Amino acid sequence: MAEPVISMRDVTIRFGSLVANDKVSLDIEKGEIMALLGENGAGKSTLMKILYGLYMRESGEITVDGKAMPRKFSPSDAIGLGIGMVPQHFMLVDSFSVAENIVLGEEQKASRLLLNKEKIFSMVEPLCKEFGIDVSPRQKVENLPLGVKQKIEILKALFRQTKILILDEPTTVLTPQEVDELFKMLRSLQKKGLTVVIITHKMHEVLAVTDRITVMRHGKHIATFNTADTNTQELARTMVGKDVASVHVEQSDAPLGEPSFVIDRVNTPPSEDRCNLKDFCLKLYPGKVVGVAGIDGNGQTELVEVLTGVRRMHSGSITAGGNTITENTTDSMRRLGIGVIPEDRIEQGLVMEFCVRDNIMMGYKGDPRFERHGIFRMKAVDRYVDELVGKYDVRPARRSAVCRYISGGNQQKVVLARELERPALQAVVASQPVRGLDVGAIQFTHQTLLRLRGEDKSILLVSSDLDEIKSLSDYIAVIRDGRIVAFKKADEFSKDEIGLYMSGAIADEGCAV
């Protein structure tokens, strides 16, 4: 084998008592697409942040193109050696143009004194064309889809003459179509001689695009596989240290019966920058999962906001348990028995600086089990929280743990514990419930939703992952342009057919659900 472009030997770093990387050795070959695969907290991002100069290793050796790297070096040093890193959360300035974002920090390449925007546009335009990005360098970033923003982050790295591109969870917020476009771009970069490292926990994606897969667990390098010689079962077992059973719904031929929730002709207020719901109709049923599939930005977020009372209805009604409401406040939706798993647990589900106990108890003010004369009874609160921490296997098992410092999977478990244990729960709105989670946390979340299905709760699953929609849903509703355009049993839909409805290639069947 030729000398690797990156060689890491016995790399170790600690954060307090936590050994984040424990004597990790890794070789990355020139021109390959390699995945670093593992659960949240496995040490994948930490290892690449060491390579990029964001963290300083405690011990071990790193060579780049045969050059030994000092223990302390900066991202500027890494960039100078041709290493670029695209973060999981985009670092773009929305009010800037595409070109301004790409050259940010490198403006001297375009002008010495005053910024020459026309020269910047002329420098960036051929870069966009070379890599097949159909966007004007003059366009403001704030108006672009997430998939295009991802590509702009990659162009930022390429503008800096990157030879080794590190992508941290690159598909977390992308639709299936955007994922396909990203992978097409990565293969194009590989043909041009670039080396790509993808940090991820999504097995089916790495099997689709990589040459080799390195699995990490608990800060250690466990194994490296040639992608052609492995499969999802072997990867999952290596990631978690045990066999992981797939979770799916057993389809039934039993009639649906009476709906538990009826969303009837709901419209949301006109808005230029949002996809409004337009005469939106949907029914939820006890003990059934209804999956909502669609390209992001077609009304999914607005639907969830309506059902949680965050976004008011302009017209229409919601009926549950014999009660019909036309004013969907947060309190009125809670009284209908809706629990919510929001699409962004950090921004919408948790107060990150609060501890586990305080996040679980949000929304319980006035509950006589825990409050008397406006004051929480802390012994009752602590008993309840400890019970949920055990039931939902939150780690560390401490109610005092600050949510910012626990893993994404455990943050999601805190949200599940709060929302799914509310009294009089009748329905769960689960929006992108496993986005950004590792295989173990995904399995736990899916099993929890199916447990509630078995308890005759109604589940509305909104996801951009068609595999998740297909495996968990009894029925699938396809949303496009703020309306349901198709609705039928999950096993009567093929993925191709769903995609055709999503894209508009098949005509709208109307509000017939």
Tab-separated table of N, CA, C and O in Angstrom, residues 224-283:
chain	number	residue	atom	x	y	z
A	224	THR	N	-11.581	-1.486	10.828
A	224	THR	CA	-11.721	-0.816	9.532
A	224	THR	C	-12.114	-1.858	8.490
A	224	THR	O	-11.499	-2.923	8.412
A	225	PHE	N	-13.163	-1.548	7.714
A	225	PHE	CA	-13.687	-2.474	6.717
A	225	PHE	C	-13.559	-1.877	5.317
A	225	PHE	O	-13.714	-0.663	5.137
A	226	ASN	N	-13.315	-2.731	4.339
A	226	ASN	CA	-13.562	-2.340	2.958
A	226	ASN	C	-15.075	-2.335	2.772
A	226	ASN	O	-15.751	-3.329	3.095
A	227	THR	N	-15.600	-1.253	2.258
A	227	THR	CA	-17.055	-1.108	2.169
A	227	THR	C	-17.691	-2.254	1.397
A	227	THR	O	-18.772	-2.744	1.776
A	228	ALA	N	-17.041	-2.701	0.344
A	228	ALA	CA	-17.603	-3.771	-0.485
A	228	ALA	C	-17.707	-5.093	0.253
A	228	ALA	O	-18.448	-5.993	-0.177
A	229	ASP	N	-16.982	-5.225	1.377
A	229	ASP	CA	-16.920	-6.516	2.075
A	229	ASP	C	-17.740	-6.543	3.361
A	229	ASP	O	-17.633	-7.505	4.137
A	230	THR	N	-18.553	-5.506	3.636
A	230	THR	CA	-19.303	-5.489	4.897
A	230	THR	C	-20.771	-5.201	4.629
A	230	THR	O	-21.202	-5.068	3.485
A	231	ASN	N	-21.568	-5.118	5.703
A	231	ASN	CA	-23.009	-4.883	5.581
A	231	ASN	C	-23.516	-4.194	6.840
A	231	ASN	O	-22.763	-4.002	7.812
A	232	THR	N	-24.778	-3.806	6.826
A	232	THR	CA	-25.321	-3.039	7.952
A	232	THR	C	-25.302	-3.829	9.252
A	232	THR	O	-25.055	-3.263	10.323
A	233	GLN	N	-25.562	-5.138	9.187
A	233	GLN	CA	-25.587	-5.927	10.420
A	233	GLN	C	-24.208	-5.968	11.082
A	233	GLN	O	-24.084	-5.792	12.302
A	234	GLU	N	-23.171	-6.174	10.270
A	234	GLU	CA	-21.820	-6.227	10.822
A	234	GLU	C	-21.409	-4.866	11.371
A	234	GLU	O	-20.816	-4.770	12.454
A	235	LEU	N	-21.741	-3.804	10.653
A	235	LEU	CA	-21.383	-2.461	11.112
A	235	LEU	C	-22.099	-2.110	12.415
A	235	LEU	O	-21.495	-1.556	13.338
A	236	ALA	N	-23.397	-2.423	12.487
A	236	ALA	CA	-24.161	-2.118	13.700
A	236	ALA	C	-23.609	-2.881	14.891
A	236	ALA	O	-23.461	-2.327	15.990
A	237	ARG	N	-23.287	-4.140	14.693
A	237	ARG	CA	-22.744	-4.963	15.780
A	237	ARG	C	-21.392	-4.416	16.239
A	237	ARG	O	-21.094	-4.382	17.438
A	238	THR	N	-20.584	-3.952	15.306
A	238	THR	CA	-19.269	-3.397	15.654
A	238	THR	C	-19.417	-2.057	16.363
A	238	THR	O	-18.666	-1.747	17.294
A	239	MET	N	-20.402	-1.248	15.954
A	239	MET	CA	-20.620	0.065	16.555
A	239	MET	C	-21.027	-0.021	18.017
A	239	MET	O	-20.531	0.716	18.861
A	240	VAL	N	-21.961	-0.925	18.331
A	240	VAL	CA	-22.533	-0.958	19.688
A	240	VAL	C	-22.047	-2.134	20.523
A	240	VAL	O	-22.345	-2.225	21.717
A	241	GLY	N	-21.323	-3.057	19.898
A	241	GLY	CA	-20.780	-4.182	20.653
A	241	GLY	C	-21.750	-5.325	20.835
A	241	GLY	O	-21.495	-6.257	21.599
A	242	LYS	N	-22.896	-5.277	20.142
A	242	LYS	CA	-23.891	-6.354	20.225
A	242	LYS	C	-24.795	-6.272	19.004
A	242	LYS	O	-24.790	-5.273	18.281
A	243	ASP	N	-25.561	-7.332	18.775
A	243	ASP	CA	-26.504	-7.317	17.659
A	243	ASP	C	-27.600	-6.293	17.919
A	243	ASP	O	-28.087	-6.149	19.048
A	244	VAL	N	-27.997	-5.591	16.874
A	244	VAL	CA	-29.051	-4.582	16.978
A	244	VAL	C	-30.209	-5.019	16.087
A	244	VAL	O	-30.051	-5.131	14.872
A	245	ALA	N	-31.346	-5.262	16.718
A	245	ALA	CA	-32.520	-5.699	15.958
A	245	ALA	C	-33.180	-4.506	15.273
A	245	ALA	O	-33.255	-3.419	15.842
A	246	SER	N	-33.633	-4.702	14.044
A	246	SER	CA	-34.346	-3.637	13.345
A	246	SER	C	-35.744	-3.482	13.940
A	246	SER	O	-36.324	-4.429	14.463
A	247	VAL	N	-36.261	-2.269	13.874
A	247	VAL	CA	-37.581	-1.955	14.409
A	247	VAL	C	-38.495	-1.619	13.240
A	247	VAL	O	-38.165	-0.787	12.404
A	248	HIS	N	-39.649	-2.286	13.177
A	248	HIS	CA	-40.586	-1.984	12.102
A	248	HIS	C	-42.000	-2.336	12.535
A	248	HIS	O	-42.214	-3.108	13.467
A	249	VAL	N	-42.956	-1.766	11.842
A	249	VAL	CA	-44.368	-1.977	12.131
A	249	VAL	C	-44.850	-3.233	11.409
A	249	VAL	O	-44.545	-3.440	10.234
A	250	GLU	N	-45.597	-4.064	12.127
A	250	GLU	CA	-46.267	-5.201	11.496
A	250	GLU	C	-47.572	-4.704	10.893
A	250	GLU	O	-48.460	-4.224	11.605
A	251	GLN	N	-47.691	-4.794	9.589
A	251	GLN	CA	-48.883	-4.303	8.913
A	251	GLN	C	-50.104	-5.164	9.258
A	251	GLN	O	-49.990	-6.374	9.458
A	252	SER	N	-51.261	-4.519	9.343
A	252	SER	CA	-52.502	-5.200	9.699
A	252	SER	C	-53.574	-4.887	8.653
A	252	SER	O	-53.604	-3.791	8.087
A	253	ASP	N	-54.453	-5.865	8.414
A	253	ASP	CA	-55.566	-5.665	7.488
A	253	ASP	C	-56.830	-5.210	8.210
A	253	ASP	O	-57.881	-5.046	7.581
A	254	ALA	N	-56.741	-5.012	9.517
A	254	ALA	CA	-57.921	-4.600	10.288
A	254	ALA	C	-58.379	-3.217	9.840
A	254	ALA	O	-57.561	-2.358	9.497
A	255	PRO	N	-59.707	-2.986	9.824
A	255	PRO	CA	-60.204	-1.655	9.426
A	255	PRO	C	-59.747	-0.579	10.397
A	255	PRO	O	-59.470	-0.850	11.568
A	256	LEU	N	-59.682	0.659	9.896
A	256	LEU	CA	-59.142	1.756	10.697
A	256	LEU	C	-60.019	2.127	11.889
A	256	LEU	O	-59.527	2.514	12.938
A	257	GLY	N	-61.316	2.055	11.744
A	257	GLY	CA	-62.184	2.487	12.827
A	257	GLY	C	-62.327	3.998	12.857
A	257	GLY	O	-62.009	4.702	11.889
A	258	GLU	N	-62.777	4.525	13.999
A	258	GLU	CA	-62.995	5.957	14.122
A	258	GLU	C	-61.681	6.694	14.384
A	258	GLU	O	-60.868	6.235	15.187
A	259	PRO	N	-61.478	7.830	13.725
A	259	PRO	CA	-60.239	8.589	13.976
A	259	PRO	C	-60.242	9.205	15.365
A	259	PRO	O	-61.303	9.549	15.915
A	260	SER	N	-59.051	9.349	15.930
A	260	SER	CA	-58.915	10.010	17.231
A	260	SER	C	-58.673	11.506	17.071
A	260	SER	O	-59.007	12.294	17.957
A	261	PHE	N	-58.054	11.883	15.960
A	261	PHE	CA	-57.808	13.298	15.658
A	261	PHE	C	-58.204	13.561	14.209
A	261	PHE	O	-57.867	12.773	13.327
A	262	VAL	N	-58.916	14.656	13.989
A	262	VAL	CA	-59.306	15.042	12.637
A	262	VAL	C	-58.838	16.473	12.388
A	262	VAL	O	-59.261	17.408	13.085
A	263	ILE	N	-57.949	16.631	11.432
A	263	ILE	CA	-57.493	17.961	11.010
A	263	ILE	C	-58.263	18.295	9.736
A	263	ILE	O	-58.105	17.615	8.719
A	264	ASP	N	-59.114	19.294	9.789
A	264	ASP	CA	-60.068	19.532	8.710
A	264	ASP	C	-59.905	20.920	8.103
A	264	ASP	O	-60.122	21.933	8.764
A	265	ARG	N	-59.510	20.934	6.825
A	265	ARG	CA	-59.431	22.157	6.024
A	265	ARG	C	-58.667	23.276	6.730
A	265	ARG	O	-59.089	24.435	6.751
A	266	VAL	N	-57.526	22.927	7.276
A	266	VAL	CA	-56.721	23.915	8.014
A	266	VAL	C	-55.886	24.741	7.042
A	266	VAL	O	-55.220	24.205	6.157
A	267	ASN	N	-55.943	26.040	7.226
A	267	ASN	CA	-55.090	26.979	6.487
A	267	ASN	C	-54.282	27.789	7.493
A	267	ASN	O	-54.766	28.096	8.595
A	268	THR	N	-53.057	28.124	7.116
A	268	THR	CA	-52.241	28.994	7.965
A	268	THR	C	-52.136	30.363	7.307
A	268	THR	O	-52.311	30.496	6.092
A	269	PRO	N	-51.855	31.405	8.094
A	269	PRO	CA	-51.834	32.771	7.546
A	269	PRO	C	-50.833	32.905	6.405
A	269	PRO	O	-49.765	32.277	6.424
A	270	PRO	N	-51.164	33.700	5.405
A	270	PRO	CA	-50.245	33.902	4.268
A	270	PRO	C	-48.883	34.407	4.739
A	270	PRO	O	-48.795	35.234	5.641
A	271	SER	N	-47.842	33.892	4.123
A	271	SER	CA	-46.483	34.291	4.473
A	271	SER	C	-45.608	34.073	3.252
A	271	SER	O	-45.653	33.006	2.628
A	272	GLU	N	-44.797	35.073	2.910
A	272	GLU	CA	-43.972	34.987	1.707
A	272	GLU	C	-42.828	33.993	1.854
A	272	GLU	O	-42.419	33.361	0.883
A	273	ASP	N	-42.304	33.849	3.076
A	273	ASP	CA	-41.123	33.020	3.255
A	273	ASP	C	-41.435	31.661	3.881
A	273	ASP	O	-40.537	30.941	4.281
A	274	ARG	N	-42.711	31.306	3.984
A	274	ARG	CA	-43.096	30.011	4.540
A	274	ARG	C	-44.047	29.304	3.587
A	274	ARG	O	-44.752	29.937	2.796
A	275	CYS	N	-44.101	27.983	3.667
A	275	CYS	CA	-45.072	27.222	2.892
A	275	CYS	C	-46.345	27.102	3.735
A	275	CYS	O	-46.350	26.408	4.754
A	276	ASN	N	-47.383	27.781	3.335
A	276	ASN	CA	-48.623	27.768	4.105
A	276	ASN	C	-49.356	26.443	3.926
A	276	ASN	O	-49.301	25.822	2.867
A	277	LEU	N	-50.067	26.025	4.979
A	277	LEU	CA	-50.990	24.909	4.837
A	277	LEU	C	-52.218	25.406	4.074
A	277	LEU	O	-52.757	26.473	4.378
A	278	LYS	N	-52.663	24.601	3.119
A	278	LYS	CA	-53.758	25.019	2.236
A	278	LYS	C	-54.858	23.955	2.269
A	278	LYS	O	-54.680	22.870	1.707
A	279	ASP	N	-55.953	24.260	2.953
A	279	ASP	CA	-57.056	23.294	3.070
A	279	ASP	C	-56.518	21.919	3.470
A	279	ASP	O	-56.863	20.888	2.878
A	280	PHE	N	-55.668	21.910	4.482
A	280	PHE	CA	-54.955	20.702	4.886
A	280	PHE	C	-55.895	19.767	5.654
A	280	PHE	O	-56.547	20.167	6.621
A	281	CYS	N	-55.965	18.509	5.203
A	281	CYS	CA	-56.813	17.501	5.851
A	281	CYS	C	-55.972	16.270	6.202
A	281	CYS	O	-55.175	15.810	5.390
A	282	LEU	N	-56.182	15.754	7.393
A	282	LEU	CA	-55.503	14.523	7.790
A	282	LEU	C	-56.217	13.947	9.006
A	282	LEU	O	-56.706	14.689	9.858
A	283	LYS	N	-56.260	12.609	9.071
A	283	LYS	CA	-56.865	11.933	10.220
A	283	LYS	C	-55.827	11.026	10.874
A	283	LYS	O	-55.040	10.375	10.178
